[in-house]
């Protein structure tokens, strides 16, 4: 089922969609990591944005 772009809110912001490439690009840019790292984090943590943000912070190059 396609993502309904008209339904946005807190519940949607708390998840990272694995089916939307632009979300990986935004997530990677936000954290300064590669798109491949963003995909790996998403696979490991599912759509849980809090866990994904924490993992991306650890992976970020110093």
Short mmCIF file of N, CA, C and O in Angstrom, two decimals, residues 8-42:
data_model
loop_
_atom_site.label_atom_id
_atom_site.label_comp_id
_atom_site.label_asym_id
_atom_site.label_seq_id
_atom_site.Cartn_x
_atom_site.Cartn_y
_atom_site.Cartn_z
N UNK A 8 -0.19 13.21 7.84
CA UNK A 8 1.10 13.49 8.47
C UNK A 8 0.85 13.87 9.91
O UNK A 8 -0.17 14.37 10.28
N UNK A 9 1.83 13.63 10.72
CA UNK A 9 1.68 13.98 12.12
C UNK A 9 2.74 13.29 12.95
O UNK A 9 3.72 12.74 12.44
N UNK A 10 2.58 13.34 14.26
CA UNK A 10 3.57 12.81 15.18
C UNK A 10 3.83 11.33 14.94
O UNK A 10 4.98 10.87 15.00
N UNK A 11 2.80 10.55 14.69
CA UNK A 11 2.99 9.12 14.47
C UNK A 11 3.86 8.86 13.24
O UNK A 11 4.68 7.94 13.23
N UNK A 12 3.71 9.65 12.21
CA UNK A 12 4.51 9.49 10.99
C UNK A 12 5.94 9.96 11.20
O UNK A 12 6.87 9.39 10.67
N UNK A 13 6.12 11.01 11.97
CA UNK A 13 7.47 11.55 12.19
C UNK A 13 8.33 10.62 13.04
O UNK A 13 9.54 10.73 13.03
N UNK A 14 7.71 9.73 13.78
CA UNK A 14 8.44 8.81 14.64
C UNK A 14 8.95 7.58 13.92
O UNK A 14 9.56 6.73 14.53
N UNK A 15 8.73 7.48 12.62
CA UNK A 15 9.12 6.31 11.85
C UNK A 15 9.96 6.71 10.64
O UNK A 15 9.84 7.81 10.14
N UNK A 16 10.80 5.81 10.19
CA UNK A 16 11.57 5.99 8.97
C UNK A 16 11.06 4.95 7.99
O UNK A 16 11.07 3.76 8.29
N UNK A 17 10.59 5.38 6.84
CA UNK A 17 10.02 4.46 5.86
C UNK A 17 11.12 3.84 5.01
O UNK A 17 11.88 4.54 4.34
N UNK A 18 11.19 2.53 5.02
CA UNK A 18 12.18 1.81 4.23
C UNK A 18 11.81 1.79 2.75
O UNK A 18 12.65 1.48 1.92
N UNK A 19 10.57 2.13 2.44
CA UNK A 19 10.14 2.06 1.05
C UNK A 19 10.27 3.39 0.31
O UNK A 19 9.95 3.47 -0.86
N UNK A 20 10.74 4.42 1.00
CA UNK A 20 10.85 5.75 0.38
C UNK A 20 12.32 6.19 0.32
O UNK A 20 12.91 6.56 1.33
N UNK A 21 12.95 6.14 -0.87
CA UNK A 21 14.36 6.51 -1.00
C UNK A 21 14.68 7.92 -0.50
O UNK A 21 15.76 8.15 0.04
N UNK A 22 13.75 8.86 -0.66
CA UNK A 22 14.03 10.23 -0.22
C UNK A 22 14.18 10.30 1.30
O UNK A 22 14.90 11.17 1.81
N UNK A 23 13.55 9.38 2.03
CA UNK A 23 13.71 9.39 3.49
C UNK A 23 15.12 8.96 3.87
O UNK A 23 15.70 9.50 4.81
N UNK A 24 15.69 7.99 3.15
CA UNK A 24 17.07 7.60 3.41
C UNK A 24 18.03 8.74 3.10
O UNK A 24 18.97 9.00 3.85
N UNK A 25 17.78 9.42 2.00
CA UNK A 25 18.65 10.54 1.61
C UNK A 25 18.59 11.64 2.66
O UNK A 25 19.64 12.18 3.06
N UNK A 26 17.41 11.96 3.13
CA UNK A 26 17.27 13.00 4.16
C UNK A 26 17.92 12.55 5.47
O UNK A 26 18.64 13.32 6.11
N UNK A 27 17.68 11.32 5.88
CA UNK A 27 18.24 10.79 7.11
C UNK A 27 19.77 10.81 7.06
O UNK A 27 20.44 11.21 8.01
N UNK A 28 20.33 10.38 5.92
CA UNK A 28 21.79 10.35 5.76
C UNK A 28 22.37 11.76 5.81
O UNK A 28 23.37 12.00 6.49
N UNK A 29 21.73 12.70 5.12
CA UNK A 29 22.22 14.08 5.11
C UNK A 29 22.12 14.70 6.50
O UNK A 29 23.04 15.39 6.96
N UNK A 30 21.02 14.45 7.18
CA UNK A 30 20.79 15.00 8.52
C UNK A 30 21.90 14.58 9.49
O UNK A 30 22.36 15.37 10.30
N UNK A 31 22.34 13.31 9.36
CA UNK A 31 23.33 12.78 10.30
C UNK A 31 24.75 12.78 9.76
O UNK A 31 25.68 12.38 10.47
N UNK A 32 24.94 13.19 8.51
CA UNK A 32 26.28 13.23 7.93
C UNK A 32 26.87 11.85 7.70
O UNK A 32 28.07 11.64 7.88
N UNK A 33 26.02 10.90 7.31
CA UNK A 33 26.46 9.54 7.03
C UNK A 33 26.10 9.19 5.59
O UNK A 33 25.36 9.92 4.94
N UNK A 34 26.62 8.06 5.12
CA UNK A 34 26.32 7.65 3.75
C UNK A 34 24.92 7.05 3.67
O UNK A 34 24.34 6.62 4.67
N UNK A 35 24.38 7.02 2.45
CA UNK A 35 23.06 6.41 2.24
C UNK A 35 23.10 4.92 2.56
O UNK A 35 22.13 4.36 3.05
N UNK A 36 24.25 4.30 2.29
CA UNK A 36 24.40 2.87 2.60
C UNK A 36 24.32 2.64 4.10
O UNK A 36 23.69 1.70 4.57
N UNK A 37 24.97 3.54 4.89
CA UNK A 37 24.89 3.43 6.35
C UNK A 37 23.46 3.66 6.83
O UNK A 37 22.99 2.98 7.74
N UNK A 38 22.77 4.60 6.21
CA UNK A 38 21.39 4.88 6.59
C UNK A 38 20.51 3.67 6.32
O UNK A 38 19.66 3.31 7.15
N UNK A 39 20.73 3.00 5.20
CA UNK A 39 19.96 1.79 4.86
C UNK A 39 20.26 0.68 5.86
O UNK A 39 19.36 -0.01 6.34
N UNK A 40 21.53 0.51 6.20
CA UNK A 40 21.94 -0.51 7.17
C UNK A 40 21.29 -0.26 8.54
O UNK A 40 20.78 -1.18 9.17
N UNK A 41 21.28 0.99 8.97
CA UNK A 41 20.66 1.35 10.25
C UNK A 41 19.17 1.06 10.20
O UNK A 41 18.60 0.53 11.15
N UNK A 42 18.54 1.40 9.10
CA UNK A 42 17.10 1.16 8.97
C UNK A 42 16.77 -0.33 9.02
O UNK A 42 15.80 -0.73 9.64
#
